[in-house]
Structure formats: C-alpha cells, structure tokens
XYZ file of C-alpha atoms in Angstrom:
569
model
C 30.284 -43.764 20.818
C 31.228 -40.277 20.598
C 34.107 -37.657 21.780
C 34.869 -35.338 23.501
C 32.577 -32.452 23.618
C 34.524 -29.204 21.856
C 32.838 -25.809 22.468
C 32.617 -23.025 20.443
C 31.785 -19.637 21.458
C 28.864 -17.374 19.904
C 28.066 -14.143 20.511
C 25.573 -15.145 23.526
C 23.393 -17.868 24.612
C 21.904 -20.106 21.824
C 18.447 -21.315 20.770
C 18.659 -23.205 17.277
C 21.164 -24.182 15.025
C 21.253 -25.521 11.553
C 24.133 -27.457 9.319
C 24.849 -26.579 5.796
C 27.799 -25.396 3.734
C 27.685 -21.680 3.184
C 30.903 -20.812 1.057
C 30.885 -23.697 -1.351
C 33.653 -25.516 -0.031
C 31.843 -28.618 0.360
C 32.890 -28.577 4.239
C 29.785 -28.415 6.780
C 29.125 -24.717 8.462
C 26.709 -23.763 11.176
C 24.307 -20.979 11.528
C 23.303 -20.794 15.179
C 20.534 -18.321 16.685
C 21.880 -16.620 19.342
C 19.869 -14.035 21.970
C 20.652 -10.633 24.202
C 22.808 -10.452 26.547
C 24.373 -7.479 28.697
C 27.082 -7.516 26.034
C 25.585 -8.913 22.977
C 22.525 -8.253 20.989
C 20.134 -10.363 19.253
C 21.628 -12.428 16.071
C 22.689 -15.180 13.983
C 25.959 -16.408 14.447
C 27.753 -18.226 11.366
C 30.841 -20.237 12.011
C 32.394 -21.813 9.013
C 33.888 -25.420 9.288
C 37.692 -26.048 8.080
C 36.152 -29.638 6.742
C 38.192 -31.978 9.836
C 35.225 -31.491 12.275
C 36.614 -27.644 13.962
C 35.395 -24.744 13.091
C 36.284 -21.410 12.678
C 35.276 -18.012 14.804
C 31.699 -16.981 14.966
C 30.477 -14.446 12.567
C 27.656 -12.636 14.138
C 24.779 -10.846 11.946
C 22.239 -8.709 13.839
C 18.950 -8.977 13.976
C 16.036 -8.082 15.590
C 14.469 -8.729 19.141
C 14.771 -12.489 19.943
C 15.358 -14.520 17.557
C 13.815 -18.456 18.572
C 14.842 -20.402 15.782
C 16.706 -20.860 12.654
C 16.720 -22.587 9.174
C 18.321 -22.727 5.868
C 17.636 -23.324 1.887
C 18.216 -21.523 -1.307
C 15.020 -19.309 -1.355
C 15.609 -16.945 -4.266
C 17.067 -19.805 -6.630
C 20.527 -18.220 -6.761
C 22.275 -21.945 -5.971
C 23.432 -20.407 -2.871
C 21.840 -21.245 0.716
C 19.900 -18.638 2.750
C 18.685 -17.871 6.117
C 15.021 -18.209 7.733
C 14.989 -16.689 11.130
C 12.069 -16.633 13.479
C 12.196 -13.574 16.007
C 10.024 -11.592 18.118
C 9.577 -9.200 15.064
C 8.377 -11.579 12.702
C 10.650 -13.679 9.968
C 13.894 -12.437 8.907
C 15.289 -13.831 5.611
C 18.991 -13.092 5.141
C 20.030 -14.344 1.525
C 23.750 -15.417 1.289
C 25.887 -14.798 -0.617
C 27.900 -17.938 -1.382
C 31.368 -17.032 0.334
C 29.728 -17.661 3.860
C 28.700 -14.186 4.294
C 25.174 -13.040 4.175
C 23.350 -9.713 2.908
C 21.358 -7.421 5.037
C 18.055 -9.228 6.989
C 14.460 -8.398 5.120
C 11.730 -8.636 7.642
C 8.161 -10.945 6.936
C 5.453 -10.918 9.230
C 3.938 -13.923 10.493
C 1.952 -13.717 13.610
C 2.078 -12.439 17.127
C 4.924 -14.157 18.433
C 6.991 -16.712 15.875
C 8.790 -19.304 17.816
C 10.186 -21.587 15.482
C 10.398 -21.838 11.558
C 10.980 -25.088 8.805
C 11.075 -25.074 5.628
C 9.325 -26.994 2.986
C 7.811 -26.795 -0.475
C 3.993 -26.789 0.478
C 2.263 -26.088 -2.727
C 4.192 -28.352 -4.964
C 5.952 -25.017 -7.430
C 9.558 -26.427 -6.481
C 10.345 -23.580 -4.246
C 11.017 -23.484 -0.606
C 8.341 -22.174 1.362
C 8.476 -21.357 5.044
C 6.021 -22.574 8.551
C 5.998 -20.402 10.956
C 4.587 -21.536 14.871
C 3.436 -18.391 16.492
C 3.667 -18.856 20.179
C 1.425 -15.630 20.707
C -1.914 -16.812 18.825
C -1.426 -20.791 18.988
C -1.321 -20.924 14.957
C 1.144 -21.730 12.301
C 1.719 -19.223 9.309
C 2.601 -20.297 6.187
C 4.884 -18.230 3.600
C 4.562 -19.163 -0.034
C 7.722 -18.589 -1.789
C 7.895 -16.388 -4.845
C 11.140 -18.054 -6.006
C 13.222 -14.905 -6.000
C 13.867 -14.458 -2.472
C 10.695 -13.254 -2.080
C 7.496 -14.456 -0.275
C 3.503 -13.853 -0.408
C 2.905 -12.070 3.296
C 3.875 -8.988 4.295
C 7.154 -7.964 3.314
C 8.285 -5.191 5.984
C 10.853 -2.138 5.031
C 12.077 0.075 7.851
C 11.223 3.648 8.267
C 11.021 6.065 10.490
C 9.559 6.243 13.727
C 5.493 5.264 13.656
C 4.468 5.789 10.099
C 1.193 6.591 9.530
C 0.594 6.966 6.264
C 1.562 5.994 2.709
C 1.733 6.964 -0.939
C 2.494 5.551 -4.177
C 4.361 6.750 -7.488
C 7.566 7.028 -9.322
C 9.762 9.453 -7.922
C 12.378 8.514 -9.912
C 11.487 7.911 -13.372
C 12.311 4.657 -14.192
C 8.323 3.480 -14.415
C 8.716 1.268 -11.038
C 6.425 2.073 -8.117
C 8.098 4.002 -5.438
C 6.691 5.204 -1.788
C 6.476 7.873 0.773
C 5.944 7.361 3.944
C 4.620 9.826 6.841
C 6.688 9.487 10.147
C 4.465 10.520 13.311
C 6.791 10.583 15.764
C 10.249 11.256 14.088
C 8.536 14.169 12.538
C 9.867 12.892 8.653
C 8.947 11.578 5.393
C 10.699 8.379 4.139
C 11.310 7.865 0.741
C 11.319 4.171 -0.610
C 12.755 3.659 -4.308
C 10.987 0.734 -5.861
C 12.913 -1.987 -7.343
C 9.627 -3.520 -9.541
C 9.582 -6.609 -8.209
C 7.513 -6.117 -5.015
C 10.512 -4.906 -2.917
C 12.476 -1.439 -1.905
C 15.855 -0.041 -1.577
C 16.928 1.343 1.852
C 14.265 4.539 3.069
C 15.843 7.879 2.801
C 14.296 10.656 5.114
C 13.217 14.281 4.304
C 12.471 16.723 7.037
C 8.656 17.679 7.483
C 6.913 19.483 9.915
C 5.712 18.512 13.736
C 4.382 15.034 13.258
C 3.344 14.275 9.847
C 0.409 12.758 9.717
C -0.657 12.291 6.118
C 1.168 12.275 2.901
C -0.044 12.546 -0.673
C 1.285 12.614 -4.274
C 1.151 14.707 -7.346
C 2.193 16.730 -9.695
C 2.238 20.250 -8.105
C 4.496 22.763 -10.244
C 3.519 20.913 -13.821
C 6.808 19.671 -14.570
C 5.609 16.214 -14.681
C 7.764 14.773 -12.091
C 5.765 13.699 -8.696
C 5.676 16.309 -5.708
C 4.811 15.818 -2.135
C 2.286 17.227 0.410
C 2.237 16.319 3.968
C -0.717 17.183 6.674
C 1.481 18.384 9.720
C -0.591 17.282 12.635
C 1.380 18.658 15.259
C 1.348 21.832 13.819
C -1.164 23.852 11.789
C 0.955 23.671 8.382
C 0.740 21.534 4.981
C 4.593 20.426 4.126
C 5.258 20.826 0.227
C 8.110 18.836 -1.337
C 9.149 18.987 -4.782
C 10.435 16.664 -6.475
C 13.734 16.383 -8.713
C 12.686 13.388 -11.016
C 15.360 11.079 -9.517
C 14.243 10.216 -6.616
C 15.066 13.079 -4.364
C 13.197 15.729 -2.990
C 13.726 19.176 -2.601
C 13.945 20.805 1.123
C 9.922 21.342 2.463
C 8.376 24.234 2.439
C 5.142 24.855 4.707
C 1.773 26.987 4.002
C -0.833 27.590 7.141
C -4.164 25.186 6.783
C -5.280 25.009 10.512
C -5.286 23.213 13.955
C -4.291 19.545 13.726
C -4.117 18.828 10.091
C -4.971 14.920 9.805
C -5.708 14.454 5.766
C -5.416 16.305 2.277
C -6.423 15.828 -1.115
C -5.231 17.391 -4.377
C -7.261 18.551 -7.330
C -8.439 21.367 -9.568
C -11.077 23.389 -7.692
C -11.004 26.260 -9.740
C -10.750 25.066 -13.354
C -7.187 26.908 -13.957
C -5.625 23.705 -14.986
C -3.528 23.994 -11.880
C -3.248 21.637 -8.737
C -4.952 22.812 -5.160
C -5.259 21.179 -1.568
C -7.975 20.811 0.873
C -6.892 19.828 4.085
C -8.989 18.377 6.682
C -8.129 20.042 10.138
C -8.998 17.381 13.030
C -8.972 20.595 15.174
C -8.643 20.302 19.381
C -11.538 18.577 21.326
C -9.142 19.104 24.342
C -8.929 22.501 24.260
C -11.122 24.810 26.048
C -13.062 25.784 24.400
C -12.372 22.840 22.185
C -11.596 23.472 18.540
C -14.039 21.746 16.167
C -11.987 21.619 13.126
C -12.728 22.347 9.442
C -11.715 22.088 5.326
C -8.894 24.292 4.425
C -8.692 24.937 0.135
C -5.562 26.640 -0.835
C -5.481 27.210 -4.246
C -2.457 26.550 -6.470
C -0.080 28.755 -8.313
C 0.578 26.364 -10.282
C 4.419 26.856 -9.784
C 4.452 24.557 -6.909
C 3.508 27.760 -4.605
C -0.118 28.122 -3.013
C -2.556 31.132 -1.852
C -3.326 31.376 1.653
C -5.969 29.271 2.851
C -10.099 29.592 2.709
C -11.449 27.417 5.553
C -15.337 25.692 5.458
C -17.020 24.175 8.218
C -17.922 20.497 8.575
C -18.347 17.981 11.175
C -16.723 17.696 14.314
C -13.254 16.633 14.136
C -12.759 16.398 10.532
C -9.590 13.585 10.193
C -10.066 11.980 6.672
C -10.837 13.719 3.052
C -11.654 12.698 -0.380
C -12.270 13.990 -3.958
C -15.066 13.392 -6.742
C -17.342 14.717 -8.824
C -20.726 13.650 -7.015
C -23.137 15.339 -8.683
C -21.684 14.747 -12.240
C -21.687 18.438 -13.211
C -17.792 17.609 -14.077
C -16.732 19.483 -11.207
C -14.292 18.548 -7.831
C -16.473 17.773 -4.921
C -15.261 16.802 -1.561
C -16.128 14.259 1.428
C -14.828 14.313 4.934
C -15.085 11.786 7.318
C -16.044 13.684 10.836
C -14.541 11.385 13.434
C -16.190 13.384 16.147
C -19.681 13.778 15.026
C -19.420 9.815 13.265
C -20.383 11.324 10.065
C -19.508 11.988 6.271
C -19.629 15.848 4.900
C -20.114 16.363 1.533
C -18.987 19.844 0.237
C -20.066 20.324 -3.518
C -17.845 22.170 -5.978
C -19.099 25.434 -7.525
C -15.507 25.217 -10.151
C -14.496 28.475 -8.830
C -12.461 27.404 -5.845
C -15.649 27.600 -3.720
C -17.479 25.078 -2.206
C -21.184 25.222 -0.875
C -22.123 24.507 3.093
C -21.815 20.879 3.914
C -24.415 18.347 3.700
C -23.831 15.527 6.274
C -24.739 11.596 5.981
C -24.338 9.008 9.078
C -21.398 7.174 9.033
C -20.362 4.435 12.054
C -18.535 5.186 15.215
C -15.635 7.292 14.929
C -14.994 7.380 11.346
C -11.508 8.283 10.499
C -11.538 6.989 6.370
C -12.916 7.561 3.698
C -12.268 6.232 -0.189
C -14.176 7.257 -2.990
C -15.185 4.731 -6.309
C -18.279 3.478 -8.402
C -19.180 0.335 -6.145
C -22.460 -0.688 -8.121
C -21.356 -0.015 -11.880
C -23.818 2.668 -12.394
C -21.515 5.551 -13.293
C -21.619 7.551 -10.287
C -19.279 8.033 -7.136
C -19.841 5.629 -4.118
C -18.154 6.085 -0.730
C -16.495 3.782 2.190
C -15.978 4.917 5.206
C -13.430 3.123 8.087
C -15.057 3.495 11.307
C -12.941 2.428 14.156
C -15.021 2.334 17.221
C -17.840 0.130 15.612
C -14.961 -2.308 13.774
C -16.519 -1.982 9.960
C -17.182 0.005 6.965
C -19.568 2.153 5.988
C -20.336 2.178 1.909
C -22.785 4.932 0.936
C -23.752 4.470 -2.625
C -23.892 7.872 -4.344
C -27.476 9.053 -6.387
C -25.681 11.164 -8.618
C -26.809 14.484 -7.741
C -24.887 14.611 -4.845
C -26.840 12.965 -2.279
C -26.182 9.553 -0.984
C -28.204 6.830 0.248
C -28.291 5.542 3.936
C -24.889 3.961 4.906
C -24.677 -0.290 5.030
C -22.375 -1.600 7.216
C -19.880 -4.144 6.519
C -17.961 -6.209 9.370
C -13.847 -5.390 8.985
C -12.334 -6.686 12.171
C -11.275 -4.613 15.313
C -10.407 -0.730 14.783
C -9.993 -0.546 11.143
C -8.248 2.722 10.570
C -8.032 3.394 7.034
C -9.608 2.153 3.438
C -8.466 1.594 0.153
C -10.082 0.924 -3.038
C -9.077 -1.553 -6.267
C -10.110 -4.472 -7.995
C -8.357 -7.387 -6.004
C -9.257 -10.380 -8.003
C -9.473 -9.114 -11.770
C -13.471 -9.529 -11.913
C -13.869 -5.819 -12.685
C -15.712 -5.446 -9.528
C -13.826 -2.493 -7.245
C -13.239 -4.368 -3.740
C -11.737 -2.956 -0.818
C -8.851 -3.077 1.728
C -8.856 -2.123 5.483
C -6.537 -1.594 7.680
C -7.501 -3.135 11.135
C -6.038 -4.155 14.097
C -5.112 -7.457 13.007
C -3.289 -6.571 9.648
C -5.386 -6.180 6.888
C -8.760 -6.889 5.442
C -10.272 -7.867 2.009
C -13.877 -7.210 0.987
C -14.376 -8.573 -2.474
C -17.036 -6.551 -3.939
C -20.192 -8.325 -5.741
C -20.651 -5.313 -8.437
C -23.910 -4.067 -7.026
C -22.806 -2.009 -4.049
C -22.625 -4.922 -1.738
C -19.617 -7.183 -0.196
C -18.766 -10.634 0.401
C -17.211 -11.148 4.190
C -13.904 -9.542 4.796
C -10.864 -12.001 4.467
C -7.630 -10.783 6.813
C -4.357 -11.035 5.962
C -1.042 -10.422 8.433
C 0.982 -7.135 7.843
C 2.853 -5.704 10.550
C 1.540 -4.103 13.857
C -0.947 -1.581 14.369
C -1.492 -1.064 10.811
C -2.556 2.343 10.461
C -2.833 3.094 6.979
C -3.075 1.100 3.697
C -2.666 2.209 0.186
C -3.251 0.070 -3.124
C -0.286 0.160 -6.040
C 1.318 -2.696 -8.513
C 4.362 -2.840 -6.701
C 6.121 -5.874 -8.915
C 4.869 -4.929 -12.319
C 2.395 -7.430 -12.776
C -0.606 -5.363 -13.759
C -2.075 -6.773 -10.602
C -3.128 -4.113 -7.100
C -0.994 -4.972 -4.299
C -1.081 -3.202 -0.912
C 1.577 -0.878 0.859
C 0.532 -1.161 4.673
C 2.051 1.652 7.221
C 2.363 -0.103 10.803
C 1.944 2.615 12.710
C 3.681 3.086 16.767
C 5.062 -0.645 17.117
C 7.269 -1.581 14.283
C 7.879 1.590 12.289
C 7.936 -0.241 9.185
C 5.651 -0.786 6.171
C 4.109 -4.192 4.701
C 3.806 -5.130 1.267
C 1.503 -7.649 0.457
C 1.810 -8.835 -3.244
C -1.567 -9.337 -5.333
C -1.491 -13.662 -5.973
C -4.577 -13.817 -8.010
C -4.831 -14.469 -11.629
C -4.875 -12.023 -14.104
C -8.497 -12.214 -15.281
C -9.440 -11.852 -18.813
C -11.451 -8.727 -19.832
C -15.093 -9.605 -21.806
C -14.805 -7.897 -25.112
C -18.177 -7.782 -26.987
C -18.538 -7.493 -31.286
C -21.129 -6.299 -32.415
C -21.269 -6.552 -36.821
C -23.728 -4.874 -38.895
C -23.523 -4.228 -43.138
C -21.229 -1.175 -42.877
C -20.029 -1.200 -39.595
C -18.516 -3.378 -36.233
C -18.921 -1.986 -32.544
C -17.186 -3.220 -30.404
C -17.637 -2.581 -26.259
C -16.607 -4.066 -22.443
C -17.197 -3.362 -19.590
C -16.726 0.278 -17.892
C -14.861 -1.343 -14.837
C -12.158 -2.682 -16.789
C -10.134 0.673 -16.126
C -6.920 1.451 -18.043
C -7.337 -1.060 -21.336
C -7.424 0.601 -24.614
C -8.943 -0.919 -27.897
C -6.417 -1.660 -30.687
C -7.165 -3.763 -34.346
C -5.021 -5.347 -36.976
C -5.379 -7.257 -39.825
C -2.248 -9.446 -39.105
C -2.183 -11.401 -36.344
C 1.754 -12.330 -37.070
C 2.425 -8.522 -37.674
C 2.983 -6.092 -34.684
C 1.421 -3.217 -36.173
C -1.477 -2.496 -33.647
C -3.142 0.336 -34.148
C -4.888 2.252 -31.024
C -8.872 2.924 -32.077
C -10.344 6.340 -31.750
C -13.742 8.203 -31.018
C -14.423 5.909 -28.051
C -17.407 6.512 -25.837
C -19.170 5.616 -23.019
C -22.878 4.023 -22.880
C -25.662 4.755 -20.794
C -25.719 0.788 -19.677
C -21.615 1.258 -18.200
C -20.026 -0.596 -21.018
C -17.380 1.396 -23.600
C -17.601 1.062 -27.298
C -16.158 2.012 -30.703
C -17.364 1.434 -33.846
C -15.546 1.310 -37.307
C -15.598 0.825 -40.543
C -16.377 -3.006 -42.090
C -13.994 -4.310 -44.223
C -14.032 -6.979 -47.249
C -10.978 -8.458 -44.783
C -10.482 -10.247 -41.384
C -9.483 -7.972 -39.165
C -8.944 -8.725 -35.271
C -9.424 -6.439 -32.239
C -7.749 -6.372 -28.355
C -7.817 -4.706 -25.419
C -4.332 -3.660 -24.172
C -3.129 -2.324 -21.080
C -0.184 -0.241 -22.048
C-alpha cells in the first residue's frame, strides 16, 4: 500500500523523470523533463531530495525545443552523475557538477526526431553509451561514449544564424585546432577556440559583410599568425580579417571582387612570395539581363592589403573554387565549379598573376564543390566535384598537363553541397567527405581513382558545408560540418579508426641503405639512431621523390646497427 500522493511543481508539464543523487548526499534527487508552456520554456527541472521522502524547489535548466525524455549516468568519468536529454534538436548532455547543479547543455545529433533516450554500455569499453529512438525516421541511434563526456556523432556548437561555411586553424597559438565559421543570415563570422580534445569554447562573432558566404584561412600579412577572408555574397566585397595570434581578430576590412561572391582561394599567383585571392563571383541569373559571373585575382601586398581586382571569365554561375598546380610547371592553377553551366573551368597559371582563358570539363547537375588531391597515386592533381541536383560526385582524374579525363560519377545521397578531401581510415588512400542532405557522407577511396559506396553519418540539419581537421589531437582527420538555415550550429564528427601503420621499405647495398614509403603517407619525416634506448633521433636529409610515388633517402652504411622511423612531428 502506498500514501498519499504529494505534488511537486516544475516549471511546466512533464514527460520523463529519472532518480539519482546529484549532490552527493546520499539522499535520492529527481531530474524531470519538462515542456513549453505560455510561461515556461523547454527544460530539465532538478529538485533535490532532503533524504525523508520531500523534496526541495525545482531547479529549472533550459534547453532546447521539446525535450521527450530524460536519463542519467556519469558519462565523462568524473564520479559525478550527468544528464542525457532527448529533444526535438537532437541529444543534450548536461554534465553535473556534483553539488546538484549542472553545466551548460552540449548538443549531439541523433536523428530526425529523438523521442526517448537510455543508457547503456553497448560495446563492452566500461563507459556509458547512449540509444536514441527517433520518432521521425522509425530508427534508433546509438552514441558511443568517448569516456570524457564526449561521444562519437556529431557534436553540435552554436553559432550564428545559418552557417555556411567552415575553416580550420589555430588562431590562438596554443597548437589546438580552432574554427571559423561563415554566418549567412546574421551577416558574421564566428570564431570557435579549440580545446584539443574534439570540442570548443563558446563562438565569438566578428562583423563581416552582407551575408558571408565563404570563409578561408591563411596567413595574409606574413606575420605567421592565421588571417581571415570571407566571400560576401550579398554584396560584391571579399571581408579581410587579421588576426592577433590569440584568438581575436582585428575589425574587417573589405576589397571589391564582383556580383555575388560564393567561394575564394588563397595562393601565390605571381611568384612574389606573397599571398593573393581569387574569388569566384556566382553573379545574378535573376537579373535582366542576368549576370553570368566570373574569377576575380587580387593580388597581395603582402602587408595584409590587396590590389584591385582583375576579373576572367568562366562558366555560368561560378559558386565553388580551387587551387593546384595541374600541369606540373610548379605554378598556381585554378578550378571552378560552374553551377549554372554544370561544369568545371580550369584556368592555368602563367606565374605572373595572369591566368589563360578557361578550358571547361562536364561536371553533374548543378555543381556547387569542388576539392582538389592526387586520387590515383600518380603524382598529379585529381578533382571532385559536389553536384547537387544529380545527388553525387564527380572525380576527374587529372593527365598532368592540365587536361582532365571524362568525369565518373559516384552516388553521395540527396543534394550534396560541398566536398572535402583526407585519408579517413589511415590506408594512405585520400577518401572523401560530402555534405548531403542527410548529414554526411564517406567515400573510402581504393588508390586508383575509384571509390567504394558512400557510408552516411548524422550531423546536424541541412549540412551545407564540411571541412576536414584533427580536432582532438589524435593525428587522425575528423570533420567540422556547418548546418546551414535550420540549426545554426556546426557538427564535429571525431575520426574512430585506427591509426594505421605506415610501410617503410630498406633497401641495403655494400656502401649504402635506401630507405622509401609511400608518397601518400603525407606529413611523416624519416629519422635514424643507433640507440634504440637513447632519444637522440636525428631527422635524415636530401630526401626525394621517385618516379613510381614512393619517397626515399639513402645514407651511408655503417659497421653498426642502426634503426630508422617515420615520425609525424
């Protein structure tokens, strides 16, 4: 038999509740999910319990748009229990603090519409792992736990309103990853300060011009601390914002490129040692008579300042652009994805700051794309291409003179609207990443220009642009996703495959050893020693490239062992 019912008010109508003690007191609390009402919004009400079966005045914690259920368990290993909330935003994870308070909600996706969330160790690490039911697509998501309050999905930061685009680097000098991220509609740049483990401080905003729509970043004034520019697409300027070295950013400062800037690209174009842009301009199909678009090059001061702008034609609607050297005469080429004419333009570099007339190659329907990197091992420049309307990717594999062969199509999922390049799985293979509809997309590549089928992962919603970066200091590419006009946050989705070991080749003759690997395995340098106890390595010199793609060095035999590596500083 029981009591008396005795109510206790929350801070609106209820949906779930969970028992456990949150202050250490070893008395019972509750956590209790609570929805909108004309006086309340959406959150999770705590009310700690005085140990003789009352309890004390709700606490409420806000939260996003209707939160369903709720659950509880020490996810970050801390010895003090957390919070697992399933909303209409995704999963919100609110990690206590052990006094019965709780710190500030982080946001996982995990499906269309989450309704209700356990939690469970399901791949046997001893950590607490979280299922997800999603109401909106009749499946159940599962969210491995990293241990540290962390968890493999897409971990969403806010910014501000629809971002669009995203870049990678350390703004603040403390070697951790950091990110900028282009605001459409709020007509900013958000600033994310890395903290090396896969997640990000609060985003701090920096003025831009009308809807940015693109943001990249570099080095522009050669003081060796990370600069911004930022494609304006509601206006017909390029934003440049230089940075301070600690994370801040000096006040923008705009130069003309042309109508509707969509995309740019740094590099040297006129062999001064100093950093240039070329812009693509999307231009106005609207208009009458509609604008076309074009390239704009404004060459670099090197001071941070830049020269007017020299525009080139290309394709209609130029709305994505990319750098290399494709005709290996060691000089900046570019490639522009033409969303109106569903085509690639390749502008080749005469290393004056001039570029000859455009050569264009078929792409899909409406490209809007495009990511440059040897595909097939042999050396020379490969493209992919996003193409929205026909829901795949284009790869063009590059002859080495500048021309490319016919375009193979690879199946991404629904409007995929923007490509990123790595190696995923440590094979030394370069893969890719698309953004598309449905979050994002993996194509592990097979090393001769082809792709397995795509394998999708959740971000947030309407992913509209994806960048690759190691985010948690693992030596291993993870992926910053911008989710463009619904959530106005980005994912990151941390890189879970095993480091890969890199195949290092010896090669001994009377006088002297070579020793090679493969050209893929980017970033490793060759260092010997003769004591393995001692750590003493010394970095080899005069290393070269083969004709076959492998990298060698050869030295000296000794009358002693001596014992080689490949490091990744």
């Amino acid at each position: 038999t029981f009591q008396a019912a005795a109510n206790y008010g929350t801070a609106g109508p209820t949906s779930s509740v969970v028992a456990r003690d949150f202050n250490g007191d070893g008395k019972t609390d509750l956590a209790v999910a609570t929805a909108t009402t004309p006086s309340s919004s959406d959150n999770v009400s705590v009310l700690l319990g005085n140990g003789d079966g009352t309890l004390q005045a709700a606490v409420p914690y806000v939260l996003g748009l209707s939160p369903h259920s709720v659950t509880a368990g020490d996810f970050n290993g801390d010895g003090k229990p957390d919070l697992a909330v399933a909303t209409g935003v995704g999963i919100l994870l609110l990690l206590g603090n052990g006094d019965g308070t709780f710190q500030a909600a982080i946001s996982y996706d995990a499906g269309n519409q989450p309704s209700f969330v356990i939690t469970d160790d399901f791949n046997g690490d001893g950590r607490l792992d979280l299922a997800v039911s999603d109401a909106g697509s009749g499946t159940v998501c599962v969210l491995l736990a990293g241990g540290d309050g962390t968890f493999q999905g897409g971990l969403s930061v806010g910014t501000g309103w629809a971002p669009v685009s995203v870049a990678a680097s350390d703004f603040n000098g403390d070697a951790k990853p950091d990110l900028a991220i282009a605001n459409f509609l709020s007509g900013n740049l958000s600033v994310l300060l890395g903290n090396g483990d896969g997640t990000f401080k609060a985003a701090v905003n920096y003025g831009a011009g009308a809807n940015p729509f693109f943001v990249a970043a570099g080095d522009l004034n050669s003081d060796g601390k990370p600069d911004l520019a930022v494609a304006d697409y509601g206006s017909t300027n390029v934003s440049v914002l230089l940075g301070q070295g600690d994370g801040t950013f000096q006040a923008a400062v705009n130069y003309g490129a042309g109508t509707a800037p969509s995309s740019l690209v740094m590099g040297d174009f006129d062999g001064d040692s100093k950093p240039d842009l070329a812009v693509a301009n999307l231009g106005d199909p609207y208009s009458n008579p509609p604008i076309s678009g074009n390239v704009a090059v404004l060459l670099g001061r090197g001071d941070g300042t830049f020269l007017a702008a020299t525009n080139y034609d290309a394709g209609l609607n130029p709305v994505s652009i990319a750098v290399g050297d494709f005709d290996g005469d060691a000089r900046p080429d570019l490639a522009v994805v033409n969303s109106g004419s569903g085509n690639v333009s390749v502008l080749l570099g005469k290393g004056n700051g001039t570029f000859q007339t455009a050569v264009n190659y078929g792409s899909g329907t409406y490209p809007g794309s495009v990511a440059v990197r040897d595909f097939n091992g042999d050396g020379r420049p490969d493209l992919a291409v996003a193409n929205s309307e026909s829901a795949n990717v284009s790869v063009l594999l590059g002859n080495g003179d500048g021309t490319f062969q016919p375009a193979v199509n690879y199946a991404s999922g629904n409007e995929p609207a923007s490509v990123a390049t790595a190696d995923f799985n440590g094979d030394g293979k370069s893969d890719l990443a698309v953004a598309t509809a449905a979050g994002v997309a993996v194509l592990l590549g097979q090393g001769d220009g082809t792709f397995q089928v795509a394998v999708n992962y959740a971000a947030g919603s309407q992913p509209a642009f994806v960048a690759a970066g190691d985010f948690n200091g693992d030596g291993q590419p993870d992926l910053a996703v911008a989710n463009g006009f619904s959530q106005d946050t980005v994912s990151v989705l941390l890189n879970t495959c095993a480091s890969a070991g890199v195949e290092l080749a010896i090669a001994r003759s009377n006088s002297t050893v070579t020793v090679s690997w493969p050209l893929p395995s980017s970033g490793f340098v060759l260092e010997s020693t003769t004591n393995l106890a001692s750590t003493n390595w010394q970095r080899a010199i005069e290393v070269r490239t083969t004709n076959n793609a492998r990298v060698e060095v050869t030295v000296s035999a000794e009358q002693q062992e001596r014992y080689f590596r490949l490091h990744k500083p």
